[in-house]
PDB file of C-alpha atoms in Angstrom:
ATOM      1  CA  UNK A   1       0.000   0.000   0.000  1.00  0.00           C
ATOM      2  CA  UNK A   2       1.619   3.310  -1.060  1.00  0.00           C
ATOM      3  CA  UNK A   3       2.069   6.082   1.487  1.00  0.00           C
ATOM      4  CA  UNK A   4       1.577   9.832   1.036  1.00  0.00           C
ATOM      5  CA  UNK A   5       2.245  12.854   3.203  1.00  0.00           C
ATOM      6  CA  UNK A   6      -0.014  15.837   2.520  1.00  0.00           C
ATOM      7  CA  UNK A   7       0.625  19.143   4.298  1.00  0.00           C
ATOM      8  CA  UNK A   8      -2.288  21.460   4.966  1.00  0.00           C
ATOM      9  CA  UNK A   9      -4.711  18.518   4.970  1.00  0.00           C
ATOM     10  CA  UNK A  10      -7.310  19.940   7.336  1.00  0.00           C
ATOM     11  CA  UNK A  11      -9.226  21.877   4.651  1.00  0.00           C
ATOM     12  CA  UNK A  12      -9.428  22.880   1.015  1.00  0.00           C
ATOM     13  CA  UNK A  13      -7.284  21.217  -1.624  1.00  0.00           C
ATOM     14  CA  UNK A  14      -5.130  19.343   0.885  1.00  0.00           C
ATOM     15  CA  UNK A  15      -8.139  17.717   2.473  1.00  0.00           C
ATOM     16  CA  UNK A  16      -9.628  16.848  -0.933  1.00  0.00           C
ATOM     17  CA  UNK A  17      -6.340  15.279  -2.079  1.00  0.00           C
ATOM     18  CA  UNK A  18      -5.983  13.303   1.145  1.00  0.00           C
ATOM     19  CA  UNK A  19      -9.546  11.984   0.811  1.00  0.00           C
ATOM     20  CA  UNK A  20      -8.981  10.955  -2.815  1.00  0.00           C
ATOM     21  CA  UNK A  21      -5.783   9.104  -1.969  1.00  0.00           C
ATOM     22  CA  UNK A  22      -7.416   7.297   0.938  1.00  0.00           C
ATOM     23  CA  UNK A  23     -10.223   6.231  -1.392  1.00  0.00           C
ATOM     24  CA  UNK A  24      -7.515   4.721  -3.616  1.00  0.00           C
ATOM     25  CA  UNK A  25      -6.236   2.667  -0.663  1.00  0.00           C
ATOM     26  CA  UNK A  26      -3.230   4.872   0.044  1.00  0.00           C
ATOM     27  CA  UNK A  27      -1.959   5.301   3.572  1.00  0.00           C
ATOM     28  CA  UNK A  28      -2.046   9.065   4.095  1.00  0.00           C
ATOM     29  CA  UNK A  29      -0.411  11.205   6.768  1.00  0.00           C
ATOM     30  CA  UNK A  30      -1.766  14.746   6.940  1.00  0.00           C
ATOM     31  CA  UNK A  31      -0.727  17.807   8.884  1.00  0.00           C
ATOM     32  CA  UNK A  32      -2.327  21.120   9.775  1.00  0.00           C
ATOM     33  CA  UNK A  33      -1.870  23.889  12.331  1.00  0.00           C
ATOM     34  CA  UNK A  34      -5.372  23.611  13.832  1.00  0.00           C
ATOM     35  CA  UNK A  35      -5.489  20.339  15.809  1.00  0.00           C
ATOM     36  CA  UNK A  36      -9.295  20.284  16.045  1.00  0.00           C
ATOM     37  CA  UNK A  37      -9.863  20.933  12.343  1.00  0.00           C
ATOM     38  CA  UNK A  38      -7.200  18.409  11.392  1.00  0.00           C
ATOM     39  CA  UNK A  39      -8.668  15.761  13.695  1.00  0.00           C
ATOM     40  CA  UNK A  40     -12.133  16.305  12.215  1.00  0.00           C
ATOM     41  CA  UNK A  41     -10.815  15.997   8.662  1.00  0.00           C
ATOM     42  CA  UNK A  42      -8.838  12.881   9.588  1.00  0.00           C
ATOM     43  CA  UNK A  43     -11.891  11.232  11.141  1.00  0.00           C
ATOM     44  CA  UNK A  44     -14.065  11.974   8.115  1.00  0.00           C
ATOM     45  CA  UNK A  45     -11.565  11.013   5.421  1.00  0.00           C
ATOM     46  CA  UNK A  46      -9.447   8.325   7.091  1.00  0.00           C
ATOM     47  CA  UNK A  47      -5.927   9.759   7.169  1.00  0.00           C
ATOM     48  CA  UNK A  48      -3.472   9.869  10.058  1.00  0.00           C
ATOM     49  CA  UNK A  49      -3.298  13.315  11.635  1.00  0.00           C
ATOM     50  CA  UNK A  50      -0.024  14.852  12.808  1.00  0.00           C
ATOM     51  CA  UNK A  51      -0.915  18.387  13.950  1.00  0.00           C
ATOM     52  CA  UNK A  52       1.670  21.134  13.860  1.00  0.00           C
ATOM     53  CA  UNK A  53       3.231  24.014  11.967  1.00  0.00           C
ATOM     54  CA  UNK A  54       5.304  22.965   8.958  1.00  0.00           C
ATOM     55  CA  UNK A  55       7.740  25.826   9.627  1.00  0.00           C
ATOM     56  CA  UNK A  56       8.671  24.147  12.952  1.00  0.00           C
ATOM     57  CA  UNK A  57      11.684  21.800  12.596  1.00  0.00           C
ATOM     58  CA  UNK A  58      10.403  19.594  15.422  1.00  0.00           C
ATOM     59  CA  UNK A  59       7.083  19.170  13.636  1.00  0.00           C
ATOM     60  CA  UNK A  60       8.822  18.293  10.378  1.00  0.00           C
ATOM     61  CA  UNK A  61      10.804  15.657  12.268  1.00  0.00           C
ATOM     62  CA  UNK A  62       7.529  14.248  13.623  1.00  0.00           C
ATOM     63  CA  UNK A  63       6.176  14.067  10.065  1.00  0.00           C
ATOM     64  CA  UNK A  64       9.284  12.174   8.962  1.00  0.00           C
ATOM     65  CA  UNK A  65       8.900   9.778  11.894  1.00  0.00           C
ATOM     66  CA  UNK A  66       5.292   9.156  10.836  1.00  0.00           C
ATOM     67  CA  UNK A  67       6.362   8.484   7.221  1.00  0.00           C
ATOM     68  CA  UNK A  68       9.384   6.143   7.352  1.00  0.00           C
ATOM     69  CA  UNK A  69       8.411   4.807   3.926  1.00  0.00           C
ATOM     70  CA  UNK A  70       7.042   7.377   1.525  1.00  0.00           C
ATOM     71  CA  UNK A  71       5.871   7.330  -2.099  1.00  0.00           C
ATOM     72  CA  UNK A  72       4.376  10.813  -2.374  1.00  0.00           C
ATOM     73  CA  UNK A  73       4.987  14.176  -0.711  1.00  0.00           C
ATOM     74  CA  UNK A  74       2.457  16.937  -1.393  1.00  0.00           C
ATOM     75  CA  UNK A  75       3.659  20.335  -0.177  1.00  0.00           C
ATOM     76  CA  UNK A  76       0.263  22.007  -0.069  1.00  0.00           C
ATOM     77  CA  UNK A  77       0.410  24.132   3.104  1.00  0.00           C
ATOM     78  CA  UNK A  78       0.710  27.784   2.103  1.00  0.00           C
ATOM     79  CA  UNK A  79       0.410  31.274   3.503  1.00  0.00           C
ATOM     80  CA  UNK A  80      -1.372  34.018   1.568  1.00  0.00           C
ATOM     81  CA  UNK A  81       0.278  36.722   3.698  1.00  0.00           C
ATOM     82  CA  UNK A  82      -1.295  40.031   4.580  1.00  0.00           C
ATOM     83  CA  UNK A  83      -4.977  40.552   3.784  1.00  0.00           C
ATOM     84  CA  UNK A  84      -6.240  42.665   2.112  1.00  0.00           C
ATOM     85  CA  UNK A  85      -3.356  42.074  -0.284  1.00  0.00           C
ATOM     86  CA  UNK A  86      -0.963  45.049  -0.042  1.00  0.00           C
ATOM     87  CA  UNK A  87       1.167  46.432  -2.880  1.00  0.00           C
ATOM     88  CA  UNK A  88       4.823  45.435  -2.730  1.00  0.00           C
ATOM     89  CA  UNK A  89       5.803  49.049  -2.053  1.00  0.00           C
ATOM     90  CA  UNK A  90       4.044  48.876   1.315  1.00  0.00           C
ATOM     91  CA  UNK A  91       4.307  45.137   2.020  1.00  0.00           C
ATOM     92  CA  UNK A  92       5.093  44.479   5.703  1.00  0.00           C
ATOM     93  CA  UNK A  93       8.495  42.826   5.481  1.00  0.00           C
ATOM     94  CA  UNK A  94       8.030  40.721   8.593  1.00  0.00           C
ATOM     95  CA  UNK A  95       4.887  39.249   7.033  1.00  0.00           C
ATOM     96  CA  UNK A  96       6.716  38.716   3.737  1.00  0.00           C
ATOM     97  CA  UNK A  97       9.422  36.775   5.554  1.00  0.00           C
ATOM     98  CA  UNK A  98       6.720  34.567   7.062  1.00  0.00           C
ATOM     99  CA  UNK A  99       5.188  33.964   3.617  1.00  0.00           C
ATOM    100  CA  UNK A 100       8.564  32.771   2.358  1.00  0.00           C
ATOM    101  CA  UNK A 101       9.083  30.614   5.467  1.00  0.00           C
ATOM    102  CA  UNK A 102       5.782  28.807   4.852  1.00  0.00           C
ATOM    103  CA  UNK A 103       5.734  28.724   1.040  1.00  0.00           C
ATOM    104  CA  UNK A 104       9.420  28.161   0.190  1.00  0.00           C
ATOM    105  CA  UNK A 105      11.699  27.257   3.092  1.00  0.00           C
ATOM    106  CA  UNK A 106       9.361  24.803   4.844  1.00  0.00           C
ATOM    107  CA  UNK A 107       8.556  22.759   1.705  1.00  0.00           C
ATOM    108  CA  UNK A 108      12.257  22.573   0.845  1.00  0.00           C
ATOM    109  CA  UNK A 109      13.217  21.636   4.395  1.00  0.00           C
ATOM    110  CA  UNK A 110      10.559  18.915   4.502  1.00  0.00           C
ATOM    111  CA  UNK A 111      11.688  17.632   1.104  1.00  0.00           C
ATOM    112  CA  UNK A 112      15.309  17.505   2.272  1.00  0.00           C
ATOM    113  CA  UNK A 113      14.244  15.483   5.299  1.00  0.00           C
ATOM    114  CA  UNK A 114      12.183  13.023   3.262  1.00  0.00           C
ATOM    115  CA  UNK A 115      14.436  12.656   0.209  1.00  0.00           C
ATOM    116  CA  UNK A 116      15.979   9.355   1.360  1.00  0.00           C
ATOM    117  CA  UNK A 117      12.545   7.725   1.720  1.00  0.00           C
ATOM    118  CA  UNK A 118      11.288   9.231  -1.546  1.00  0.00           C
ATOM    119  CA  UNK A 119      14.385   8.104  -3.457  1.00  0.00           C
ATOM    120  CA  UNK A 120      14.088   4.591  -2.041  1.00  0.00           C
ATOM    121  CA  UNK A 121      10.557   4.437  -3.458  1.00  0.00           C
ATOM    122  CA  UNK A 122      11.380   6.322  -6.703  1.00  0.00           C
ATOM    123  CA  UNK A 123       8.586   8.538  -5.450  1.00  0.00           C
ATOM    124  CA  UNK A 124       6.814  11.746  -6.363  1.00  0.00           C
ATOM    125  CA  UNK A 125       6.965  15.294  -5.012  1.00  0.00           C
ATOM    126  CA  UNK A 126       4.132  17.710  -5.758  1.00  0.00           C
ATOM    127  CA  UNK A 127       4.533  21.362  -4.786  1.00  0.00           C
ATOM    128  CA  UNK A 128       1.262  23.269  -5.036  1.00  0.00           C
ATOM    129  CA  UNK A 129       1.865  26.457  -7.030  1.00  0.00           C
ATOM    130  CA  UNK A 130      -0.322  29.265  -8.341  1.00  0.00           C
ATOM    131  CA  UNK A 131      -0.884  31.307 -11.480  1.00  0.00           C
ATOM    132  CA  UNK A 132       0.343  34.220  -9.338  1.00  0.00           C
ATOM    133  CA  UNK A 133       3.816  32.663  -9.689  1.00  0.00           C
ATOM    134  CA  UNK A 134       3.894  33.519 -13.405  1.00  0.00           C
ATOM    135  CA  UNK A 135       1.402  36.411 -13.741  1.00  0.00           C
ATOM    136  CA  UNK A 136       1.926  39.923 -12.323  1.00  0.00           C
ATOM    137  CA  UNK A 137      -1.318  40.595 -10.453  1.00  0.00           C
ATOM    138  CA  UNK A 138      -1.478  43.790  -8.401  1.00  0.00           C
ATOM    139  CA  UNK A 139      -1.331  42.957  -4.709  1.00  0.00           C
ATOM    140  CA  UNK A 140      -0.122  39.407  -5.245  1.00  0.00           C
ATOM    141  CA  UNK A 141       3.612  40.234  -5.158  1.00  0.00           C
ATOM    142  CA  UNK A 142       4.286  38.606  -1.789  1.00  0.00           C
ATOM    143  CA  UNK A 143       2.444  35.345  -2.349  1.00  0.00           C
ATOM    144  CA  UNK A 144       3.234  35.210  -6.076  1.00  0.00           C
ATOM    145  CA  UNK A 145       6.965  35.787  -5.714  1.00  0.00           C
ATOM    146  CA  UNK A 146       7.152  33.092  -3.034  1.00  0.00           C
ATOM    147  CA  UNK A 147       5.323  30.652  -5.306  1.00  0.00           C
ATOM    148  CA  UNK A 148       7.689  31.611  -8.153  1.00  0.00           C
ATOM    149  CA  UNK A 149      10.600  30.744  -5.883  1.00  0.00           C
ATOM    150  CA  UNK A 150       8.917  27.438  -5.035  1.00  0.00           C
ATOM    151  CA  UNK A 151       8.497  26.755  -8.760  1.00  0.00           C
ATOM    152  CA  UNK A 152      12.239  27.205  -9.291  1.00  0.00           C
ATOM    153  CA  UNK A 153      13.045  25.048  -6.254  1.00  0.00           C
ATOM    154  CA  UNK A 154      10.805  22.379  -7.753  1.00  0.00           C
ATOM    155  CA  UNK A 155      12.431  22.619 -11.181  1.00  0.00           C
ATOM    156  CA  UNK A 156      15.947  22.319  -9.782  1.00  0.00           C
ATOM    157  CA  UNK A 157      14.977  19.384  -7.561  1.00  0.00           C
ATOM    158  CA  UNK A 158      13.604  17.686 -10.666  1.00  0.00           C
ATOM    159  CA  UNK A 159      16.895  18.236 -12.508  1.00  0.00           C
ATOM    160  CA  UNK A 160      18.951  17.031  -9.561  1.00  0.00           C
ATOM    161  CA  UNK A 161      16.813  13.939  -8.975  1.00  0.00           C
ATOM    162  CA  UNK A 162      15.881  12.336 -12.297  1.00  0.00           C
ATOM    163  CA  UNK A 163      14.870   9.210 -10.384  1.00  0.00           C
ATOM    164  CA  UNK A 164      11.963  11.158  -8.868  1.00  0.00           C
ATOM    165  CA  UNK A 165       8.867  12.737 -10.397  1.00  0.00           C
ATOM    166  CA  UNK A 166       8.887  16.356  -9.208  1.00  0.00           C
ATOM    167  CA  UNK A 167       5.970  18.586 -10.110  1.00  0.00           C
ATOM    168  CA  UNK A 168       4.812  22.140  -9.458  1.00  0.00           C
ATOM    169  CA  UNK A 169       1.053  22.233 -10.029  1.00  0.00           C
ATOM    170  CA  UNK A 170      -1.111  25.328 -10.444  1.00  0.00           C
ATOM    171  CA  UNK A 171      -4.560  24.169  -9.292  1.00  0.00           C
ATOM    172  CA  UNK A 172      -6.357  27.297 -10.519  1.00  0.00           C
ATOM    173  CA  UNK A 173      -8.737  29.465  -8.505  1.00  0.00           C
ATOM    174  CA  UNK A 174     -10.631  27.366  -5.973  1.00  0.00           C
ATOM    175  CA  UNK A 175     -13.332  28.076  -3.411  1.00  0.00           C
ATOM    176  CA  UNK A 176     -11.134  27.918  -0.313  1.00  0.00           C
ATOM    177  CA  UNK A 177     -10.707  29.894   2.891  1.00  0.00           C
ATOM    178  CA  UNK A 178      -7.361  31.227   1.659  1.00  0.00           C
ATOM    179  CA  UNK A 179      -8.889  32.403  -1.611  1.00  0.00           C
ATOM    180  CA  UNK A 180     -11.642  34.121   0.365  1.00  0.00           C
ATOM    181  CA  UNK A 181      -8.953  35.950   2.395  1.00  0.00           C
ATOM    182  CA  UNK A 182      -7.546  37.231  -0.894  1.00  0.00           C
ATOM    183  CA  UNK A 183     -10.944  38.705  -1.723  1.00  0.00           C
ATOM    184  CA  UNK A 184     -12.375  39.747   1.652  1.00  0.00           C
ATOM    185  CA  UNK A 185     -16.067  40.470   1.564  1.00  0.00           C
ATOM    186  CA  UNK A 186     -16.479  39.293  -2.043  1.00  0.00           C
ATOM    187  CA  UNK A 187     -18.694  36.463  -3.195  1.00  0.00           C
ATOM    188  CA  UNK A 188     -16.399  33.673  -4.468  1.00  0.00           C
ATOM    189  CA  UNK A 189     -19.164  31.096  -4.809  1.00  0.00           C
ATOM    190  CA  UNK A 190     -18.517  30.984  -8.567  1.00  0.00           C
ATOM    191  CA  UNK A 191     -15.080  29.422  -7.987  1.00  0.00           C
ATOM    192  CA  UNK A 192     -14.943  25.640  -8.297  1.00  0.00           C
ATOM    193  CA  UNK A 193     -14.651  23.478  -5.223  1.00  0.00           C
ATOM    194  CA  UNK A 194     -11.210  22.036  -4.377  1.00  0.00           C
ATOM    195  CA  UNK A 195     -12.404  18.540  -5.315  1.00  0.00           C
ATOM    196  CA  UNK A 196     -12.678  19.672  -8.950  1.00  0.00           C
ATOM    197  CA  UNK A 197      -8.865  19.910  -9.255  1.00  0.00           C
ATOM    198  CA  UNK A 198      -8.134  16.516  -7.700  1.00  0.00           C
ATOM    199  CA  UNK A 199      -8.412  14.461 -10.950  1.00  0.00           C
ATOM    200  CA  UNK A 200      -5.518  16.492 -12.392  1.00  0.00           C
ATOM    201  CA  UNK A 201      -3.270  15.503  -9.507  1.00  0.00           C
ATOM    202  CA  UNK A 202      -4.338  11.856  -9.763  1.00  0.00           C
ATOM    203  CA  UNK A 203      -3.535  11.922 -13.465  1.00  0.00           C
ATOM    204  CA  UNK A 204       0.034  12.965 -12.681  1.00  0.00           C
ATOM    205  CA  UNK A 205       0.335  10.005 -10.325  1.00  0.00           C
ATOM    206  CA  UNK A 206      -1.182   7.589 -12.827  1.00  0.00           C
ATOM    207  CA  UNK A 207       0.750   8.710 -15.923  1.00  0.00           C
ATOM    208  CA  UNK A 208       3.960  10.033 -14.310  1.00  0.00           C
ATOM    209  CA  UNK A 209       4.889  12.530 -17.040  1.00  0.00           C
ATOM    210  CA  UNK A 210       8.323  14.228 -16.983  1.00  0.00           C
ATOM    211  CA  UNK A 211       9.081  16.435 -14.015  1.00  0.00           C
ATOM    212  CA  UNK A 212       8.009  20.035 -14.542  1.00  0.00           C
ATOM    213  CA  UNK A 213       5.314  22.646 -14.005  1.00  0.00           C
ATOM    214  CA  UNK A 214       1.723  21.765 -14.868  1.00  0.00           C
ATOM    215  CA  UNK A 215      -1.641  23.528 -14.800  1.00  0.00           C
ATOM    216  CA  UNK A 216      -4.530  21.485 -13.445  1.00  0.00           C
ATOM    217  CA  UNK A 217      -6.789  23.011 -16.097  1.00  0.00           C
ATOM    218  CA  UNK A 218      -4.591  21.594 -18.877  1.00  0.00           C
ATOM    219  CA  UNK A 219      -4.490  18.150 -17.299  1.00  0.00           C
ATOM    220  CA  UNK A 220      -8.257  18.150 -16.880  1.00  0.00           C
ATOM    221  CA  UNK A 221      -8.971  19.267 -20.457  1.00  0.00           C
ATOM    222  CA  UNK A 222      -6.787  16.643 -22.108  1.00  0.00           C
ATOM    223  CA  UNK A 223      -7.542  13.826 -19.660  1.00  0.00           C
TER     224      UNK A 223
END
């Protein structure tokens, strides 16, 4: 039975991915900062909950202990940063540092820790990206630049580890709590639910295309 670790599994896309993998008979370990929300998601979907903050080295060590054998790492946990989204010229630098800690340094640190297990399994790494990594949207400079850095980290990891499948995936706009924070007070009910992007991620696992950056919309259209 393959094993996956999904960060940010208590809600949104992470929870939807964890549920889909469990339904495929994967053993799934999920983390999240809110112990109650994570426990509820784990009970309802059937994954093993390891609560904590992925920026905490001790928590990352606990995740590695819970995943001694690992076929798939999904770095999904992300920070939007300040809300409403500020222009870069006035971006609070302390908050920007935190965005980079969550969106770039923590996924790389967790990957470094789990590389031996992933290489033993010739496994897969999926880093959840965003269209804000490649498009210059006003106000999205903090989050978008961090996701652009994560994209480059992902690309280099793919080049350095040809035995692994290493993907950055842009899931598109989804109806999540983080997306709502990006548009405070606005009606985002027209955005698709996180579950709608899951088949794109499963297609990557099933077909194992070359490492690289993919858009969920493209994978869904041509599936």
